[in-house]
Amino acid sequence: MARKSINRRQLLAGLAGTLAMPSLNRLSFASLPDRPVLPIPPIRDASSGRIHLRIQEGAWSFDGKRRTPTWGFSQDYLGPVLRVRRGSELSIRYENAVSEPVAVHGHGLHVVGELDGGPQRAIAPGDSWEPVLPIVQEAATVWYHSHTHMKTGPQVYKGLAGVIIIDDDNSDSLPLPRRYGVDDIPFVVQDKDFNRDGTLSYNKLGLGRFYAAYVMVNGAIRPRVKVPRGLVRLRILNGSNGRFFNFVFTDGRPFHVVASDGGFLDEPVEVTSLFTNPGERYEILVDFSDGLATTMRSIPADRTPENYQLFDPIQGEQTIGYFEVDRNLSADSEARIPSHLNEIARLDIADAEVTRHFLMETGQPMTINGKAMDMDRIDERVKRGTVEIWELEGDLHNFHAHGCSFQVLAVNGKPPPLHMRGWKDTVITDEKSSFIVRFDYTAPDEFPFMYHCHLLEHEDMGMMGQFVVEE
Ligand code: C2O
Ligand code: CU
Ligand code: CU
């Protein structure tokens, strides 16, 4: 079958076309007189035994007013935050109470293929899956989400995603804000569209790249975020289907990035903007000791050194949330910005024995190295414990690999910015990026790991491959 390949100019022209379309069918939240307050998901501690997560239908209000059908894990929308300690086990019982198969993957977890929750682990309606996940990795913010074959996009969109917090001795010893929901806040940023009747709409735009009109955090459109007069830690997850966000505060206040996908950075990195793409996590510290309110927005990313102005016409500027200092919340007087956070062991290019190349191409289907995802084909065979370099090439994509954290060597042909020099598992690939990695967990042919574009519609349309890790 002849593949239809599309170059960047055609792609952008196509996107511009979709933008020009009048959005007749969209619900207007124009007035939004009462801004919803940021919802804080309930937290479940793994130390109190098996966590039961029921994949279920629900109804949720994104604007604080009308409700629309959604899905969630034991709740109406999204799932609880799961908290687990390094050296212990995260034991879960996923029960599928919806009418289609669902696979649930632990994104960023260092576990073997059998426990990874890829598409091979689809749970049939009425069935359940009970993985016991040994947590061997360092403190990090990771997440769980639907990974169902060709349905990840719509299922995550409906609500099948949640945050996992891993603690360890190092995270305990750091003087960081740690009061869950008060000054240590999970911050899941997504975008959605709505039909006139207020129900969720999921229409893929220009070549499967999904952008929607309403940006939300933890399921609330442009929420009010009440914070104490002090240091606040946001565990940001770009949980959107396909949108890139470039976060800033409108008063220009700087903030510190302290962690990326796989754990703490060596040292905090001060920034005034933070570019993120789907699947990525960053923990940031924002200082509110001035007592002043501010607004978080996402702005066109042309100010970043990586030069993402290509995205401007399709990203636009968005309000993420309104931060207000609440004098009823006490500040943590112990919390401060540590000068040192972690000792990251650097993987050495000189030790790399294998280099692999992944070419991501937009088209029908979406491909990697000319192939669309096939669950019956293993694309790469990796030897456990071997240091490898993975070179990525593609326009307007990102790349995520299961079963590892990696270290980024290049982002779009340039050395990674400081906040991308810690452990990562997802990286933007617009032009050429690369990372160094060692796979320490095995994955057999029956339960291989995945690598894919984390723009979920691209993944569903074929931009994914499978690899095994063998002894
Ligand atoms: Cu976040 Cu293969 O996924
Ligand atoms: Cu993953
Ligand atoms: Cu992509």
Short mmCIF file of C-alpha atoms and ligand atoms in Angstrom, two decimals:
data_model
loop_
_atom_site.label_atom_id
_atom_site.label_comp_id
_atom_site.label_asym_id
_atom_site.label_seq_id
_atom_site.Cartn_x
_atom_site.Cartn_y
_atom_site.Cartn_z
CA MET A 1 0.00 0.00 0.00
CA ALA A 2 1.34 3.42 -0.92
CA ARG A 3 1.84 5.67 2.05
CA LYS A 4 0.79 9.24 1.76
CA SER A 5 3.52 11.31 3.28
CA ILE A 6 2.97 14.92 4.18
CA ASN A 7 5.61 17.53 4.60
CA ARG A 8 5.66 20.24 7.19
CA ARG A 9 4.36 22.97 4.90
CA GLN A 10 1.37 20.94 3.84
CA LEU A 11 0.80 20.00 7.45
CA LEU A 12 0.75 23.59 8.62
CA ALA A 13 -1.44 24.62 5.72
CA GLY A 14 -3.84 21.87 6.72
CA LEU A 15 -3.86 23.02 10.29
CA ALA A 16 -4.45 26.62 9.29
CA GLY A 17 -7.45 25.41 7.31
CA THR A 18 -8.98 23.74 10.31
CA LEU A 19 -8.42 26.86 12.37
CA ALA A 20 -10.29 29.01 9.92
CA MET A 21 -13.37 26.81 10.27
CA PRO A 22 -16.06 28.51 12.30
CA SER A 23 -16.62 26.56 15.48
CA LEU A 24 -20.39 26.50 15.15
CA ASN A 25 -20.76 23.43 17.20
CA ARG A 26 -18.88 24.60 20.23
CA LEU A 27 -20.41 25.41 23.52
CA SER A 28 -19.57 28.84 24.77
CA PHE A 29 -18.25 29.24 28.28
CA ALA A 30 -17.76 32.90 27.47
CA SER A 31 -19.13 34.41 30.63
CA LEU A 32 -17.77 31.99 33.24
CA PRO A 33 -18.81 34.24 36.14
CA ASP A 34 -17.84 31.81 38.88
CA ARG A 35 -14.51 30.32 38.15
CA PRO A 36 -14.35 26.76 39.44
CA VAL A 37 -11.92 26.06 42.26
CA LEU A 38 -9.11 23.65 41.37
CA PRO A 39 -10.27 20.12 42.22
CA ILE A 40 -7.73 18.12 44.22
CA PRO A 41 -8.03 14.40 43.48
CA PRO A 42 -8.29 12.15 46.53
CA ILE A 43 -5.01 10.48 47.45
CA ARG A 44 -4.60 6.75 48.15
CA ASP A 45 -1.60 5.39 49.95
CA ALA A 46 -0.24 2.08 48.67
CA SER A 47 0.96 1.15 52.16
CA SER A 48 -2.60 0.48 53.25
CA GLY A 49 -2.96 -2.43 50.85
CA ARG A 50 -4.33 -3.15 47.41
CA ILE A 51 -5.87 -0.14 45.70
CA HIS A 52 -9.08 -0.90 43.89
CA LEU A 53 -9.56 1.18 40.76
CA ARG A 54 -12.86 0.69 39.00
CA ILE A 55 -12.88 1.88 35.40
CA GLN A 56 -16.32 3.39 35.25
CA GLU A 57 -18.68 5.80 33.64
CA GLY A 58 -19.52 8.97 35.48
CA ALA A 59 -20.66 12.54 35.06
CA TRP A 60 -18.44 15.52 35.69
CA SER A 61 -18.68 19.27 35.51
CA PHE A 62 -15.72 20.96 33.86
CA ASP A 63 -17.08 24.48 34.33
CA GLY A 64 -18.51 24.08 37.82
CA LYS A 65 -22.02 24.14 36.40
CA ARG A 66 -23.30 21.59 33.93
CA ARG A 67 -22.41 17.93 34.00
CA THR A 68 -21.43 15.76 31.07
CA PRO A 69 -20.80 12.00 30.75
CA THR A 70 -17.15 11.12 31.49
CA TRP A 71 -15.05 8.17 32.60
CA GLY A 72 -12.82 7.77 35.61
CA PHE A 73 -11.01 5.39 37.93
CA SER A 74 -13.34 4.88 40.92
CA GLN A 75 -14.58 8.42 40.44
CA ASP A 76 -16.37 10.46 37.82
CA TYR A 77 -13.35 11.90 36.04
CA LEU A 78 -9.61 11.03 36.17
CA GLY A 79 -8.40 8.83 39.03
CA PRO A 80 -7.11 9.27 42.56
CA VAL A 81 -3.47 10.18 43.11
CA LEU A 82 -1.63 7.02 44.17
CA ARG A 83 1.22 7.41 46.63
CA VAL A 84 3.90 4.75 47.04
CA ARG A 85 7.36 4.47 48.60
CA ARG A 86 10.44 3.25 46.85
CA GLY A 87 11.26 -0.24 48.09
CA SER A 88 7.61 -1.18 48.56
CA GLU A 89 4.90 -2.44 46.24
CA LEU A 90 2.07 -0.75 44.46
CA SER A 91 -0.69 -3.29 44.36
CA ILE A 92 -3.68 -2.41 42.21
CA ARG A 93 -6.88 -4.09 41.17
CA TYR A 94 -8.19 -2.59 37.95
CA GLU A 95 -11.78 -3.58 37.34
CA ASN A 96 -13.29 -2.81 33.97
CA ALA A 97 -16.88 -1.65 34.41
CA VAL A 98 -17.21 0.06 31.02
CA SER A 99 -18.42 -1.54 27.81
CA GLU A 100 -15.15 -1.73 25.88
CA PRO A 101 -11.70 -3.22 26.57
CA VAL A 102 -9.26 -1.00 28.47
CA ALA A 103 -5.51 -1.43 29.01
CA VAL A 104 -3.92 0.66 31.78
CA HIS A 105 -0.25 1.54 31.57
CA GLY A 106 1.99 2.95 34.29
CA HIS A 107 3.80 5.68 32.35
CA GLY A 108 7.29 6.20 33.78
CA LEU A 109 7.23 3.14 36.03
CA HIS A 110 10.31 0.92 35.98
CA VAL A 111 8.70 -2.50 35.76
CA VAL A 112 8.98 -5.57 33.52
CA GLY A 113 6.87 -5.92 30.38
CA GLU A 114 4.38 -8.27 32.07
CA LEU A 115 3.47 -5.45 34.48
CA ASP A 116 3.67 -2.57 32.05
CA GLY A 117 0.02 -2.45 31.02
CA GLY A 118 0.53 -2.04 27.29
CA PRO A 119 -2.15 -2.85 24.71
CA GLN A 120 -1.54 -6.62 25.12
CA ARG A 121 -2.94 -6.28 28.66
CA ALA A 122 -6.40 -5.16 27.59
CA ILE A 123 -8.94 -5.86 30.31
CA ALA A 124 -12.23 -7.09 28.83
CA PRO A 125 -15.49 -5.55 30.07
CA GLY A 126 -16.37 -7.20 33.38
CA ASP A 127 -12.82 -8.49 33.90
CA SER A 128 -10.08 -7.22 36.14
CA TRP A 129 -6.27 -7.14 36.28
CA GLU A 130 -4.30 -7.21 39.52
CA PRO A 131 -0.70 -6.16 39.02
CA VAL A 132 1.67 -5.98 41.98
CA LEU A 133 4.25 -3.42 40.96
CA PRO A 134 7.60 -3.44 42.79
CA ILE A 135 8.72 0.17 43.10
CA VAL A 136 12.49 0.23 42.68
CA GLN A 137 12.99 3.66 41.15
CA GLU A 138 13.73 6.98 42.82
CA ALA A 139 11.17 9.58 43.88
CA ALA A 140 9.23 10.91 40.90
CA THR A 141 5.84 11.95 39.61
CA VAL A 142 4.61 9.37 37.12
CA TRP A 143 1.14 8.50 35.90
CA TYR A 144 -1.30 5.84 34.83
CA HIS A 145 -3.54 6.05 31.81
CA SER A 146 -5.43 4.09 29.20
CA HIS A 147 -3.21 2.41 26.62
CA THR A 148 -5.87 0.53 24.69
CA HIS A 149 -5.05 -0.46 21.12
CA MET A 150 -6.21 2.37 18.83
CA LYS A 151 -8.36 3.84 21.60
CA THR A 152 -5.88 5.55 23.89
CA GLY A 153 -6.85 9.01 22.61
CA PRO A 154 -10.60 8.79 23.20
CA GLN A 155 -10.25 6.88 26.49
CA VAL A 156 -7.77 9.32 28.02
CA TYR A 157 -9.95 12.14 26.73
CA LYS A 158 -12.96 10.73 28.56
CA GLY A 159 -10.92 10.69 31.77
CA LEU A 160 -8.80 7.56 32.11
CA ALA A 161 -5.68 9.09 33.63
CA GLY A 162 -4.26 9.65 37.10
CA VAL A 163 -1.06 10.66 38.89
CA ILE A 164 1.32 8.42 40.86
CA ILE A 165 3.68 9.96 43.42
CA ILE A 166 6.77 7.97 44.39
CA ASP A 167 8.53 9.00 47.62
CA ASP A 168 11.95 7.97 48.86
CA ASP A 169 14.48 8.91 51.54
CA ASN A 170 15.87 11.69 49.38
CA SER A 171 12.49 13.28 48.73
CA ASP A 172 11.73 13.04 52.48
CA SER A 173 14.97 14.79 53.38
CA LEU A 174 14.57 17.73 50.99
CA PRO A 175 12.98 20.89 52.44
CA LEU A 176 10.27 20.99 49.77
CA PRO A 177 6.60 21.78 50.29
CA ARG A 178 4.87 18.46 51.01
CA ARG A 179 1.33 19.10 52.19
CA TYR A 180 -0.79 17.35 49.59
CA GLY A 181 -3.35 19.63 47.99
CA VAL A 182 -2.17 22.63 50.00
CA ASP A 183 1.36 23.40 48.87
CA ASP A 184 2.12 20.16 47.01
CA ILE A 185 -0.44 20.12 44.23
CA PRO A 186 -1.02 17.65 41.39
CA PHE A 187 -1.60 19.76 38.27
CA VAL A 188 -2.97 17.82 35.30
CA VAL A 189 -3.34 20.13 32.30
CA GLN A 190 -5.61 19.06 29.43
CA ASP A 191 -7.84 20.55 26.76
CA LYS A 192 -11.34 19.65 25.65
CA ASP A 193 -14.13 20.71 23.35
CA PHE A 194 -17.83 20.59 24.07
CA ASN A 195 -20.97 20.18 22.00
CA ARG A 196 -23.83 22.64 22.25
CA ASP A 197 -25.60 20.42 24.72
CA GLY A 198 -22.56 20.58 26.99
CA THR A 199 -21.34 17.05 26.30
CA LEU A 200 -17.70 16.37 25.51
CA SER A 201 -16.80 16.45 21.84
CA TYR A 202 -13.85 14.61 20.38
CA ASN A 203 -13.20 15.59 16.80
CA LYS A 204 -9.76 14.99 15.47
CA LEU A 205 -8.47 18.07 13.72
CA GLY A 206 -5.90 18.42 10.94
CA LEU A 207 -4.23 15.06 10.40
CA GLY A 208 -4.95 13.70 13.82
CA ARG A 209 -3.44 16.55 15.77
CA PHE A 210 -5.91 17.25 18.53
CA TYR A 211 -6.37 20.76 19.90
CA ALA A 212 -9.40 21.90 21.79
CA ALA A 213 -10.75 25.24 22.87
CA TYR A 214 -10.98 24.80 26.65
CA VAL A 215 -7.92 24.31 28.79
CA MET A 216 -8.43 22.77 32.19
CA VAL A 217 -6.50 21.66 35.25
CA ASN A 218 -7.59 18.53 37.15
CA GLY A 219 -10.82 18.73 35.16
CA ALA A 220 -11.73 22.37 35.90
CA ILE A 221 -11.69 24.99 33.16
CA ARG A 222 -9.36 27.88 34.03
CA PRO A 223 -9.65 27.23 37.77
CA ARG A 224 -8.89 29.36 40.77
CA VAL A 225 -5.91 27.92 42.60
CA LYS A 226 -5.76 28.94 46.25
CA VAL A 227 -2.27 28.82 47.66
CA PRO A 228 -0.62 29.72 50.98
CA ARG A 229 1.63 32.75 51.26
CA GLY A 230 4.86 30.85 50.69
CA LEU A 231 6.50 28.29 48.49
CA VAL A 232 4.20 26.08 46.42
CA ARG A 233 5.10 22.91 44.54
CA LEU A 234 3.12 22.05 41.42
CA ARG A 235 3.46 18.55 39.99
CA ILE A 236 2.65 19.43 36.40
CA LEU A 237 1.51 16.68 34.07
CA ASN A 238 0.82 17.59 30.48
CA GLY A 239 -2.06 15.14 30.25
CA SER A 240 -3.50 16.56 27.06
CA ASN A 241 -4.07 14.47 23.97
CA GLY A 242 -1.94 16.55 21.67
CA ARG A 243 -1.33 20.06 22.92
CA PHE A 244 1.98 21.68 23.73
CA PHE A 245 1.95 24.21 26.56
CA ASN A 246 4.47 26.92 27.30
CA PHE A 247 3.67 27.97 30.87
CA VAL A 248 4.37 31.45 32.20
CA PHE A 249 3.01 33.65 34.97
CA THR A 250 1.56 36.91 33.68
CA ASP A 251 3.50 38.96 36.22
CA GLY A 252 6.68 37.43 34.81
CA ARG A 253 7.64 35.83 38.11
CA PRO A 254 10.42 33.29 37.80
CA PHE A 255 9.94 29.78 39.16
CA HIS A 256 12.17 26.77 39.73
CA VAL A 257 11.99 23.41 38.00
CA VAL A 258 13.03 20.75 40.53
CA ALA A 259 12.04 17.48 38.84
CA SER A 260 11.40 16.06 35.39
CA ASP A 261 9.69 12.82 34.27
CA GLY A 262 11.91 10.35 36.12
CA GLY A 263 12.98 12.20 39.27
CA PHE A 264 14.69 15.23 40.77
CA LEU A 265 17.15 17.31 38.79
CA ASP A 266 20.65 17.68 40.23
CA GLU A 267 19.83 21.28 41.10
CA PRO A 268 16.80 23.54 40.76
CA VAL A 269 16.69 25.42 37.46
CA GLU A 270 15.24 28.92 37.47
CA VAL A 271 13.05 29.72 34.47
CA THR A 272 10.34 32.18 33.50
CA SER A 273 8.65 29.81 31.03
CA LEU A 274 8.31 26.07 30.79
CA PHE A 275 7.57 24.27 27.55
CA THR A 276 5.85 20.89 27.89
CA ASN A 277 4.46 18.32 25.52
CA PRO A 278 1.98 15.48 26.11
CA GLY A 279 3.11 12.87 28.64
CA GLU A 280 5.80 15.02 30.25
CA ARG A 281 5.93 15.84 33.97
CA TYR A 282 7.77 18.67 35.64
CA GLU A 283 7.68 19.63 39.30
CA ILE A 284 8.04 23.36 39.85
CA LEU A 285 8.35 25.60 42.90
CA VAL A 286 6.55 28.93 42.78
CA ASP A 287 7.12 31.52 45.46
CA PHE A 288 3.96 33.26 46.69
CA SER A 289 5.51 34.89 49.75
CA ASP A 290 4.78 38.29 48.20
CA GLY A 291 1.09 37.54 48.79
CA LEU A 292 0.19 38.64 45.28
CA ALA A 293 -2.24 36.95 42.94
CA THR A 294 -1.08 35.97 39.46
CA THR A 295 -2.35 34.10 36.44
CA MET A 296 -0.71 31.15 34.76
CA ARG A 297 -0.95 31.24 30.99
CA SER A 298 0.38 29.30 28.09
CA ILE A 299 1.92 31.59 25.50
CA PRO A 300 3.39 31.02 22.05
CA ALA A 301 6.75 29.51 22.64
CA ASP A 302 8.84 31.71 20.37
CA ARG A 303 10.74 33.07 23.35
CA THR A 304 12.32 29.75 24.19
CA PRO A 305 15.77 28.97 22.89
CA GLU A 306 14.36 25.89 21.19
CA ASN A 307 12.40 28.20 18.92
CA TYR A 308 8.98 26.65 18.66
CA GLN A 309 7.34 29.50 16.80
CA LEU A 310 5.99 27.01 14.31
CA PHE A 311 3.40 26.15 16.90
CA ASP A 312 2.22 29.71 17.40
CA PRO A 313 -0.66 29.83 14.94
CA ILE A 314 -2.11 26.63 16.29
CA GLN A 315 -1.37 27.07 19.96
CA GLY A 316 -2.59 30.57 20.65
CA GLU A 317 -2.53 32.02 24.11
CA GLN A 318 -4.46 30.30 26.87
CA THR A 319 -5.28 30.97 30.49
CA ILE A 320 -4.38 27.95 32.60
CA GLY A 321 -5.43 29.08 36.05
CA TYR A 322 -5.81 32.00 38.45
CA PHE A 323 -3.57 31.82 41.50
CA GLU A 324 -4.77 33.56 44.67
CA VAL A 325 -3.01 33.72 47.99
CA ASP A 326 -5.38 32.53 50.69
CA ARG A 327 -4.57 33.97 54.10
CA ASN A 328 -6.39 31.12 55.81
CA LEU A 329 -3.78 28.68 54.57
CA SER A 330 -0.64 28.64 56.67
CA ALA A 331 2.67 28.73 54.83
CA ASP A 332 5.26 26.03 55.50
CA SER A 333 8.01 28.02 57.19
CA GLU A 334 10.50 25.16 56.72
CA ALA A 335 10.06 24.96 52.97
CA ARG A 336 12.72 26.52 50.81
CA ILE A 337 14.41 26.07 47.46
CA PRO A 338 17.21 23.58 48.11
CA SER A 339 20.52 24.24 46.41
CA HIS A 340 21.04 20.55 45.71
CA LEU A 341 18.42 17.92 44.91
CA ASN A 342 19.88 14.73 43.53
CA GLU A 343 22.98 12.86 42.37
CA ILE A 344 22.21 11.73 38.86
CA ALA A 345 24.56 9.07 37.53
CA ARG A 346 25.35 10.11 33.97
CA LEU A 347 25.24 7.53 31.24
CA ASP A 348 28.39 7.82 29.13
CA ILE A 349 28.28 7.96 25.34
CA ALA A 350 31.56 6.04 25.32
CA ASP A 351 29.69 3.07 26.84
CA ALA A 352 27.01 2.99 24.16
CA GLU A 353 27.12 -0.26 22.20
CA VAL A 354 24.05 0.17 20.02
CA THR A 355 22.53 3.12 18.16
CA ARG A 356 19.00 2.94 16.86
CA HIS A 357 17.26 5.37 14.61
CA PHE A 358 13.55 6.18 14.61
CA LEU A 359 12.03 8.20 11.80
CA MET A 360 8.54 9.45 12.59
CA GLU A 361 6.42 10.37 9.59
CA THR A 362 3.06 12.08 9.48
CA GLY A 363 0.67 10.53 7.01
CA GLN A 364 -2.00 7.91 6.55
CA PRO A 365 -1.08 5.85 8.49
CA MET A 366 1.34 7.52 10.91
CA THR A 367 4.57 5.56 10.88
CA ILE A 368 7.90 5.01 12.60
CA ASN A 369 10.63 3.77 10.26
CA GLY A 370 8.01 3.35 7.57
CA LYS A 371 5.86 0.98 9.63
CA ALA A 372 2.56 1.48 11.39
CA MET A 373 1.98 -0.25 14.74
CA ASP A 374 1.31 -3.97 14.46
CA MET A 375 0.70 -5.88 17.66
CA ASP A 376 1.96 -9.04 15.97
CA ARG A 377 5.33 -7.59 15.03
CA ILE A 378 8.30 -6.96 17.33
CA ASP A 379 10.22 -4.02 15.91
CA GLU A 380 13.34 -3.97 18.07
CA ARG A 381 15.17 -6.48 20.26
CA VAL A 382 17.21 -4.96 23.08
CA LYS A 383 19.66 -6.70 25.38
CA ARG A 384 19.09 -5.96 29.03
CA GLY A 385 21.75 -3.78 30.65
CA THR A 386 23.20 -2.49 27.38
CA VAL A 387 23.75 1.24 26.96
CA GLU A 388 22.11 2.47 23.77
CA ILE A 389 21.62 5.72 21.92
CA TRP A 390 18.24 6.31 20.34
CA GLU A 391 18.13 8.91 17.61
CA LEU A 392 14.77 10.40 16.78
CA GLU A 393 13.75 12.26 13.71
CA GLY A 394 10.39 13.76 12.88
CA ASP A 395 8.39 16.95 12.55
CA LEU A 396 5.94 18.05 15.23
CA HIS A 397 6.04 14.86 17.30
CA ASN A 398 7.34 13.63 20.59
CA PHE A 399 8.73 10.27 21.58
CA HIS A 400 8.12 8.15 24.66
CA ALA A 401 9.69 4.81 25.55
CA HIS A 402 8.36 2.37 28.13
CA GLY A 403 10.45 0.45 30.65
CA CYS A 404 13.08 3.11 31.30
CA SER A 405 14.10 6.61 32.16
CA PHE A 406 16.60 8.11 29.73
CA GLN A 407 18.96 11.06 29.50
CA VAL A 408 18.40 13.50 26.66
CA LEU A 409 21.46 14.19 24.52
CA ALA A 410 19.92 16.60 22.02
CA VAL A 411 16.62 18.39 21.56
CA ASN A 412 15.90 19.45 18.01
CA GLY A 413 19.58 19.37 17.21
CA LYS A 414 20.68 21.41 20.22
CA PRO A 415 21.98 20.51 23.68
CA PRO A 416 19.01 20.09 26.04
CA PRO A 417 18.08 23.07 28.23
CA LEU A 418 19.15 22.64 31.88
CA HIS A 419 15.76 21.47 33.09
CA MET A 420 15.83 18.61 30.56
CA ARG A 421 19.12 17.18 31.82
CA GLY A 422 17.62 14.92 34.46
CA TRP A 423 15.76 11.63 33.98
CA LYS A 424 13.16 11.75 31.23
CA ASP A 425 10.91 9.32 29.41
CA THR A 426 9.28 11.62 26.88
CA VAL A 427 10.97 14.16 24.62
CA ILE A 428 9.91 16.56 21.89
CA THR A 429 11.03 15.58 18.41
CA ASP A 430 10.68 18.40 15.97
CA GLU A 431 13.62 17.73 13.64
CA LYS A 432 16.22 15.63 15.47
CA SER A 433 16.48 14.63 19.12
CA SER A 434 18.36 11.84 20.84
CA PHE A 435 18.78 10.16 24.20
CA ILE A 436 21.04 7.67 25.95
CA VAL A 437 19.42 4.82 27.83
CA ARG A 438 20.01 1.50 29.53
CA PHE A 439 17.09 -0.90 29.69
CA ASP A 440 17.20 -2.73 33.01
CA TYR A 441 13.83 -4.50 32.91
CA THR A 442 12.96 -7.40 30.67
CA ALA A 443 9.97 -7.55 28.36
CA PRO A 444 9.06 -10.77 26.53
CA ASP A 445 7.49 -11.15 23.10
CA GLU A 446 4.03 -11.63 24.65
CA PHE A 447 4.32 -8.40 26.68
CA PRO A 448 6.73 -6.12 24.85
CA PHE A 449 7.37 -2.48 25.70
CA MET A 450 6.10 0.29 23.43
CA TYR A 451 7.76 3.34 22.00
CA HIS A 452 5.57 5.93 20.37
CA CYS A 453 4.59 9.49 19.70
CA HIS A 454 2.68 10.65 22.79
CA LEU A 455 0.33 12.77 20.73
CA LEU A 456 -2.36 10.21 21.41
CA GLU A 457 -4.08 10.48 18.04
CA HIS A 458 -0.76 9.82 16.29
CA GLU A 459 -0.22 6.81 18.52
CA ASP A 460 -3.72 5.52 17.74
CA MET A 461 -3.13 6.10 14.03
CA GLY A 462 -0.06 3.89 14.01
CA MET A 463 2.92 5.92 15.24
CA MET A 464 4.06 3.26 17.69
CA GLY A 465 6.39 0.29 17.75
CA GLN A 466 7.12 -2.64 20.05
CA PHE A 467 10.41 -3.79 21.57
CA VAL A 468 11.47 -6.66 23.77
CA VAL A 469 14.25 -6.58 26.36
CA GLU A 470 16.04 -9.89 26.67
CA GLU A 471 18.68 -11.32 29.02
CU1 C2O B 1 2.04 7.44 28.44
CU2 C2O B 1 2.93 4.35 26.05
O1 C2O B 1 2.41 5.91 27.26
CU CU B 2 4.69 4.85 29.07
CU CU B 3 3.20 12.59 16.56
#
